[in-house]
């Protein structure tokens, strides 16, 4: 893939779309102080180059059974195993890591039975995996859709924020038509209602109504992503902590606010708190760890890893620079099994 450069205006657009992933070109242009045509042109360039994209992933009410799985493999086959797992629609993110594990995989399932089957059956059918360690999430304090790149003001964020009445308490079923819509949107999260209607052979008003329902009921979340190599935070790292139960919620909620933190989740494991962070260089991992221990001296750091490569993030296959080169839509309701990589 060609070299990609990114401007301050591009970064501001990414931040704006982090706030409101399907904001109109006119609203984006008004808030960012440029014409709608300029905004549309900038986004088309970023999207076509794989530098930024709108990912589609399950919303908060669908996060029933989420697990972080550490995997070790026969050393010559790490990339092959990672590529196979990345084809699974339940694997949200697949990272090749330097540390305790060869791979760190985030898996989301519709229920505990499916998650159990994934861990005990689906993974066991993949060649060259030598061991797995699973930790099931008990609470998600933050995830990547709440992270901001830090390029626009609070006032601009306020002007962009979509109107919201909160997540509705009832949870409707996800139909086959909904799955078709989610699949189509996964390839381009800003696809127009008209184009989506053509893709799934429905009229535009039906598409608009169904997407609105999926979003308002918390079944689907849209997230603007950027290639980390272009974000200013090119390295990814994870830390696992041991926190006493009485302090777990307090520490998790506070760490979730820190600007480096992309994800913060409580786990049903001895290492009961995990954070994923984006950093500028490897030395910042130590600085982050020191800051945590300074703020929370009762916390014990149990493990830390640096990513060598992120092969898949929120359903998008990535190249070595973290740019999107393909899509494996996240589908909690799919019976599809992982395909062995060629």
Short mmCIF file of C-alpha atoms in Angstrom, two decimals:
data_model
loop_
_atom_site.label_atom_id
_atom_site.label_comp_id
_atom_site.label_asym_id
_atom_site.label_seq_id
_atom_site.Cartn_x
_atom_site.Cartn_y
_atom_site.Cartn_z
CA UNK A 1 0.00 0.00 0.00
CA UNK A 2 1.20 3.51 -0.82
CA UNK A 3 2.65 5.84 1.80
CA UNK A 4 -0.01 7.96 3.44
CA UNK A 5 0.33 11.44 4.89
CA UNK A 6 -2.25 13.02 7.15
CA UNK A 7 -2.94 16.69 7.89
CA UNK A 8 -4.19 18.50 10.98
CA UNK A 9 -7.49 18.96 9.16
CA UNK A 10 -7.69 15.21 8.63
CA UNK A 11 -7.05 14.57 12.33
CA UNK A 12 -9.76 17.08 13.28
CA UNK A 13 -12.18 15.28 10.96
CA UNK A 14 -11.35 11.95 12.60
CA UNK A 15 -12.05 13.45 16.04
CA UNK A 16 -15.34 14.87 14.78
CA UNK A 17 -16.37 11.45 13.48
CA UNK A 18 -15.36 9.84 16.76
CA UNK A 19 -18.06 12.01 18.32
CA UNK A 20 -20.68 11.48 15.61
CA UNK A 21 -19.72 8.80 13.05
CA UNK A 22 -22.60 9.51 10.67
CA UNK A 23 -22.78 13.29 11.01
CA UNK A 24 -23.77 15.03 7.79
CA UNK A 25 -21.12 16.67 5.63
CA UNK A 26 -22.84 20.01 6.22
CA UNK A 27 -22.68 19.68 10.03
CA UNK A 28 -19.07 18.50 9.91
CA UNK A 29 -18.11 21.38 7.65
CA UNK A 30 -19.89 23.94 9.82
CA UNK A 31 -18.20 22.77 13.04
CA UNK A 32 -14.75 22.37 11.47
CA UNK A 33 -14.91 25.65 9.55
CA UNK A 34 -14.61 24.22 6.04
CA UNK A 35 -17.02 23.47 3.23
CA UNK A 36 -19.02 20.24 3.15
CA UNK A 37 -17.25 19.37 -0.11
CA UNK A 38 -13.86 19.74 1.56
CA UNK A 39 -14.90 17.46 4.42
CA UNK A 40 -16.29 14.85 2.03
CA UNK A 41 -13.12 14.94 -0.07
CA UNK A 42 -10.90 14.55 2.99
CA UNK A 43 -12.88 11.60 4.25
CA UNK A 44 -12.90 9.90 0.85
CA UNK A 45 -9.10 10.13 0.76
CA UNK A 46 -8.68 8.76 4.28
CA UNK A 47 -11.15 5.95 3.70
CA UNK A 48 -9.78 4.94 0.30
CA UNK A 49 -6.25 4.77 1.72
CA UNK A 50 -7.35 2.68 4.70
CA UNK A 51 -6.12 5.46 6.99
CA UNK A 52 -9.47 5.87 8.77
CA UNK A 53 -12.80 4.10 8.72
CA UNK A 54 -16.10 3.74 10.55
CA UNK A 55 -16.27 0.36 12.26
CA UNK A 56 -19.50 -1.36 13.22
CA UNK A 57 -19.52 -3.44 16.38
CA UNK A 58 -22.06 -4.69 18.90
CA UNK A 59 -23.49 -2.06 21.19
CA UNK A 60 -23.49 -2.04 25.00
CA UNK A 61 -26.52 -4.28 25.50
CA UNK A 62 -24.90 -6.95 23.33
CA UNK A 63 -21.73 -7.16 25.44
CA UNK A 64 -23.04 -10.09 27.46
CA UNK A 65 -20.09 -12.45 27.10
CA UNK A 66 -16.76 -10.79 26.42
CA UNK A 67 -13.38 -12.42 26.99
CA UNK A 68 -9.71 -11.69 26.55
CA UNK A 69 -7.83 -14.79 25.42
CA UNK A 70 -4.06 -15.16 25.53
CA UNK A 71 -2.79 -17.71 23.03
CA UNK A 72 0.57 -19.37 22.55
CA UNK A 73 1.49 -21.04 19.27
CA UNK A 74 4.21 -23.03 17.60
CA UNK A 75 6.65 -20.19 16.92
CA UNK A 76 6.93 -20.46 13.11
CA UNK A 77 3.13 -20.43 12.81
CA UNK A 78 2.12 -17.37 14.84
CA UNK A 79 1.03 -15.28 11.86
CA UNK A 80 -0.82 -18.24 10.36
CA UNK A 81 -2.78 -18.84 13.56
CA UNK A 82 -3.51 -15.11 13.89
CA UNK A 83 -4.79 -14.97 10.32
CA UNK A 84 -7.09 -17.94 10.93
CA UNK A 85 -8.55 -16.49 14.13
CA UNK A 86 -9.02 -13.12 12.43
CA UNK A 87 -11.47 -14.73 9.99
CA UNK A 88 -13.84 -15.57 12.84
CA UNK A 89 -16.76 -13.12 13.19
CA UNK A 90 -16.63 -13.37 17.00
CA UNK A 91 -12.98 -12.27 17.18
CA UNK A 92 -13.15 -8.49 17.49
CA UNK A 93 -9.43 -7.80 17.75
CA UNK A 94 -6.37 -9.99 17.11
CA UNK A 95 -2.96 -8.75 18.29
CA UNK A 96 0.48 -10.32 17.86
CA UNK A 97 2.29 -9.52 21.10
CA UNK A 98 5.68 -9.54 22.79
CA UNK A 99 5.24 -10.87 26.29
CA UNK A 100 3.55 -13.75 28.06
CA UNK A 101 1.44 -14.65 25.02
CA UNK A 102 2.04 -14.81 21.29
CA UNK A 103 -1.47 -13.54 20.57
CA UNK A 104 -4.05 -11.57 22.50
CA UNK A 105 -7.58 -11.94 21.16
CA UNK A 106 -10.73 -10.05 22.19
CA UNK A 107 -13.82 -12.22 21.69
CA UNK A 108 -17.45 -11.18 22.00
CA UNK A 109 -20.28 -13.73 22.00
CA UNK A 110 -24.07 -13.46 22.33
CA UNK A 111 -24.14 -15.67 25.43
CA UNK A 112 -21.93 -17.68 27.76
CA UNK A 113 -22.69 -20.97 25.99
CA UNK A 114 -21.39 -19.60 22.69
CA UNK A 115 -18.34 -18.12 24.39
CA UNK A 116 -17.63 -21.45 26.09
CA UNK A 117 -17.94 -23.25 22.75
CA UNK A 118 -15.57 -20.75 21.17
CA UNK A 119 -12.91 -21.28 23.83
CA UNK A 120 -13.21 -25.05 24.22
CA UNK A 121 -14.12 -26.08 20.69
CA UNK A 122 -13.53 -23.53 17.96
CA UNK A 123 -10.03 -22.58 19.11
CA UNK A 124 -9.09 -26.21 19.72
CA UNK A 125 -9.72 -26.97 16.06
CA UNK A 126 -7.08 -24.49 14.90
CA UNK A 127 -3.71 -26.07 14.20
CA UNK A 128 -0.52 -24.94 15.94
CA UNK A 129 -2.17 -23.48 19.06
CA UNK A 130 -0.24 -24.87 22.03
CA UNK A 131 -2.10 -23.23 24.93
CA UNK A 132 -4.80 -20.69 25.75
CA UNK A 133 -5.64 -18.64 28.82
CA UNK A 134 -9.07 -17.04 28.99
CA UNK A 135 -10.41 -14.30 31.24
CA UNK A 136 -14.08 -13.35 31.06
CA UNK A 137 -15.05 -9.71 31.53
CA UNK A 138 -17.29 -8.80 34.44
CA UNK A 139 -17.50 -5.07 33.68
CA UNK A 140 -16.40 -2.88 30.78
CA UNK A 141 -15.39 0.53 32.12
CA UNK A 142 -14.46 1.92 28.70
CA UNK A 143 -13.87 0.80 25.13
CA UNK A 144 -12.53 2.42 22.00
CA UNK A 145 -15.69 4.23 20.92
CA UNK A 146 -15.24 6.54 23.93
CA UNK A 147 -11.59 7.36 23.11
CA UNK A 148 -10.80 10.73 21.49
CA UNK A 149 -7.75 11.72 19.48
CA UNK A 150 -7.72 15.23 20.96
CA UNK A 151 -7.90 17.55 17.94
CA UNK A 152 -11.08 19.60 18.48
CA UNK A 153 -12.49 21.55 21.41
CA UNK A 154 -15.15 20.55 23.92
CA UNK A 155 -17.43 23.13 22.34
CA UNK A 156 -17.03 21.54 18.93
CA UNK A 157 -17.70 18.13 20.45
CA UNK A 158 -20.90 19.50 21.96
CA UNK A 159 -22.02 20.91 18.62
CA UNK A 160 -21.39 17.56 16.92
CA UNK A 161 -22.90 15.26 19.54
CA UNK A 162 -25.94 13.41 18.20
CA UNK A 163 -29.19 13.92 20.04
CA UNK A 164 -29.78 10.99 22.35
CA UNK A 165 -32.56 9.84 24.63
CA UNK A 166 -30.46 7.03 26.07
CA UNK A 167 -30.59 3.32 25.37
CA UNK A 168 -34.11 1.93 25.42
CA UNK A 169 -34.72 -0.73 28.06
CA UNK A 170 -36.17 -3.39 25.74
CA UNK A 171 -33.87 -5.43 23.52
CA UNK A 172 -35.43 -6.56 20.23
CA UNK A 173 -34.22 -9.56 18.29
CA UNK A 174 -31.72 -9.09 15.49
CA UNK A 175 -33.34 -10.33 12.29
CA UNK A 176 -31.69 -11.65 9.14
CA UNK A 177 -32.40 -8.28 7.51
CA UNK A 178 -30.66 -6.54 10.41
CA UNK A 179 -27.65 -8.82 9.93
CA UNK A 180 -27.56 -7.96 6.23
CA UNK A 181 -27.64 -4.27 7.14
CA UNK A 182 -24.87 -4.63 9.75
CA UNK A 183 -22.76 -6.56 7.26
CA UNK A 184 -23.17 -3.92 4.56
CA UNK A 185 -22.48 -1.09 6.99
CA UNK A 186 -19.35 -2.88 8.24
CA UNK A 187 -17.70 -2.29 4.87
CA UNK A 188 -18.45 1.44 4.93
CA UNK A 189 -19.97 2.89 8.09
CA UNK A 190 -20.84 6.14 6.30
CA UNK A 191 -22.59 4.51 3.36
CA UNK A 192 -25.71 6.48 2.46
CA UNK A 193 -29.15 5.09 3.23
CA UNK A 194 -29.79 4.86 -0.49
CA UNK A 195 -26.67 2.80 -1.14
CA UNK A 196 -27.37 0.61 1.89
CA UNK A 197 -30.88 0.02 0.55
CA UNK A 198 -29.46 -1.14 -2.77
CA UNK A 199 -26.98 -3.45 -1.03
CA UNK A 200 -29.65 -5.28 0.98
CA UNK A 201 -32.55 -4.91 -1.49
CA UNK A 202 -34.77 -2.82 0.77
CA UNK A 203 -36.07 0.72 0.49
CA UNK A 204 -34.18 3.60 2.09
CA UNK A 205 -36.86 4.35 4.69
CA UNK A 206 -36.72 0.75 5.92
CA UNK A 207 -32.93 0.94 6.20
CA UNK A 208 -33.12 4.25 8.08
CA UNK A 209 -35.72 2.89 10.50
CA UNK A 210 -33.85 -0.35 11.15
CA UNK A 211 -30.48 1.34 11.71
CA UNK A 212 -32.09 3.86 14.06
CA UNK A 213 -33.62 0.97 16.03
CA UNK A 214 -30.31 -0.92 16.25
CA UNK A 215 -28.52 2.18 17.52
CA UNK A 216 -31.19 3.32 19.97
CA UNK A 217 -31.55 -0.12 21.52
CA UNK A 218 -27.79 -0.37 21.98
CA UNK A 219 -27.43 -3.38 19.69
CA UNK A 220 -24.91 -1.66 17.42
CA UNK A 221 -22.20 0.93 17.96
CA UNK A 222 -20.42 2.92 15.26
CA UNK A 223 -16.80 3.84 15.91
CA UNK A 224 -14.39 5.99 13.92
CA UNK A 225 -10.99 4.31 13.78
CA UNK A 226 -7.64 5.62 12.57
CA UNK A 227 -4.49 3.76 11.63
CA UNK A 228 -2.40 3.99 14.79
CA UNK A 229 0.75 4.76 12.78
CA UNK A 230 -0.94 8.00 11.69
CA UNK A 231 -2.55 8.87 15.02
CA UNK A 232 0.49 10.07 16.95
CA UNK A 233 0.24 6.98 19.20
CA UNK A 234 1.79 4.24 17.03
CA UNK A 235 2.38 1.64 19.75
CA UNK A 236 -0.22 -0.47 21.55
CA UNK A 237 0.28 -2.04 24.96
CA UNK A 238 -1.73 -3.91 27.55
CA UNK A 239 -1.32 -4.09 31.31
CA UNK A 240 -2.97 -6.46 33.75
CA UNK A 241 -3.40 -5.55 37.41
CA UNK A 242 -4.47 -7.21 40.62
CA UNK A 243 -6.88 -4.95 42.51
CA UNK A 244 -8.76 -5.69 45.70
CA UNK A 245 -12.51 -6.11 45.07
CA UNK A 246 -13.43 -3.07 47.16
CA UNK A 247 -11.24 -0.83 44.99
CA UNK A 248 -11.82 -2.45 41.59
CA UNK A 249 -14.69 -0.24 40.48
CA UNK A 250 -13.03 2.97 41.63
CA UNK A 251 -9.73 2.18 39.90
CA UNK A 252 -11.41 0.98 36.72
CA UNK A 253 -13.63 4.04 36.38
CA UNK A 254 -10.71 6.40 36.98
CA UNK A 255 -8.32 4.69 34.56
CA UNK A 256 -11.06 4.72 31.92
CA UNK A 257 -10.78 8.54 31.90
CA UNK A 258 -7.05 8.64 31.16
CA UNK A 259 -6.26 9.81 27.62
CA UNK A 260 -3.94 6.90 26.82
CA UNK A 261 -6.54 4.28 27.70
CA UNK A 262 -8.46 2.71 24.84
CA UNK A 263 -10.08 -0.03 26.87
CA UNK A 264 -10.45 -0.76 30.58
CA UNK A 265 -12.19 -3.94 31.68
CA UNK A 266 -12.64 -5.93 34.89
CA UNK A 267 -11.93 -9.65 34.53
CA UNK A 268 -12.98 -12.76 36.43
CA UNK A 269 -9.37 -13.78 37.02
CA UNK A 270 -6.49 -13.34 39.42
CA UNK A 271 -5.43 -10.44 37.18
CA UNK A 272 -8.77 -8.78 37.55
CA UNK A 273 -8.23 -5.47 35.73
CA UNK A 274 -6.87 -4.98 32.23
CA UNK A 275 -6.18 -1.80 30.29
CA UNK A 276 -5.19 -1.36 26.66
CA UNK A 277 -3.32 1.84 25.88
CA UNK A 278 -1.92 3.70 22.89
CA UNK A 279 1.51 5.26 23.44
CA UNK A 280 4.11 7.20 21.46
CA UNK A 281 7.09 5.00 22.29
CA UNK A 282 7.99 1.97 24.40
CA UNK A 283 9.34 4.04 27.29
CA UNK A 284 5.85 5.50 27.84
CA UNK A 285 4.68 2.07 28.96
CA UNK A 286 6.94 2.33 32.01
CA UNK A 287 5.82 5.91 32.62
CA UNK A 288 2.18 4.86 32.46
CA UNK A 289 2.83 2.02 34.88
CA UNK A 290 4.58 4.38 37.30
CA UNK A 291 1.68 6.82 37.10
CA UNK A 292 -0.81 4.06 37.92
CA UNK A 293 1.21 2.98 40.97
CA UNK A 294 1.58 6.57 42.10
CA UNK A 295 -2.17 7.20 41.89
CA UNK A 296 -3.18 3.77 43.21
CA UNK A 297 -0.39 2.40 45.44
CA UNK A 298 -2.50 -0.60 46.46
CA UNK A 299 -2.65 -1.87 42.85
CA UNK A 300 -0.25 -4.63 41.79
CA UNK A 301 1.02 -4.76 38.20
CA UNK A 302 1.01 -8.43 37.20
CA UNK A 303 1.79 -8.34 33.49
CA UNK A 304 2.46 -6.02 30.60
CA UNK A 305 2.80 -6.61 26.85
CA UNK A 306 3.62 -4.60 23.74
CA UNK A 307 1.95 -5.34 20.43
CA UNK A 308 4.21 -6.32 17.57
CA UNK A 309 1.32 -6.05 15.16
CA UNK A 310 -2.45 -5.67 15.23
CA UNK A 311 -3.82 -8.02 12.60
CA UNK A 312 -7.49 -7.19 13.18
CA UNK A 313 -9.24 -4.35 14.97
CA UNK A 314 -13.01 -4.00 15.32
CA UNK A 315 -13.65 -6.28 12.38
CA UNK A 316 -11.10 -4.70 10.02
CA UNK A 317 -8.03 -6.54 8.78
CA UNK A 318 -4.95 -4.32 9.06
CA UNK A 319 -1.59 -4.10 7.35
CA UNK A 320 1.70 -3.61 9.20
CA UNK A 321 1.03 0.14 9.47
CA UNK A 322 -2.40 -0.41 11.00
CA UNK A 323 -4.32 0.59 7.86
CA UNK A 324 -7.53 -1.18 6.92
CA UNK A 325 -7.11 -3.63 4.05
CA UNK A 326 -10.28 -5.70 4.42
CA UNK A 327 -13.30 -6.46 6.57
CA UNK A 328 -14.50 -9.51 8.49
CA UNK A 329 -17.80 -8.19 9.89
CA UNK A 330 -18.40 -8.84 13.59
CA UNK A 331 -21.47 -11.06 13.80
CA UNK A 332 -22.54 -12.34 17.21
CA UNK A 333 -25.39 -14.29 15.69
CA UNK A 334 -23.35 -16.18 13.10
CA UNK A 335 -22.77 -19.95 13.26
CA UNK A 336 -19.70 -19.56 11.01
CA UNK A 337 -16.57 -21.44 12.12
CA UNK A 338 -13.04 -20.04 11.69
CA UNK A 339 -11.45 -20.92 8.37
CA UNK A 340 -7.92 -22.25 8.35
CA UNK A 341 -5.66 -19.66 6.73
CA UNK A 342 -4.19 -20.83 3.40
#
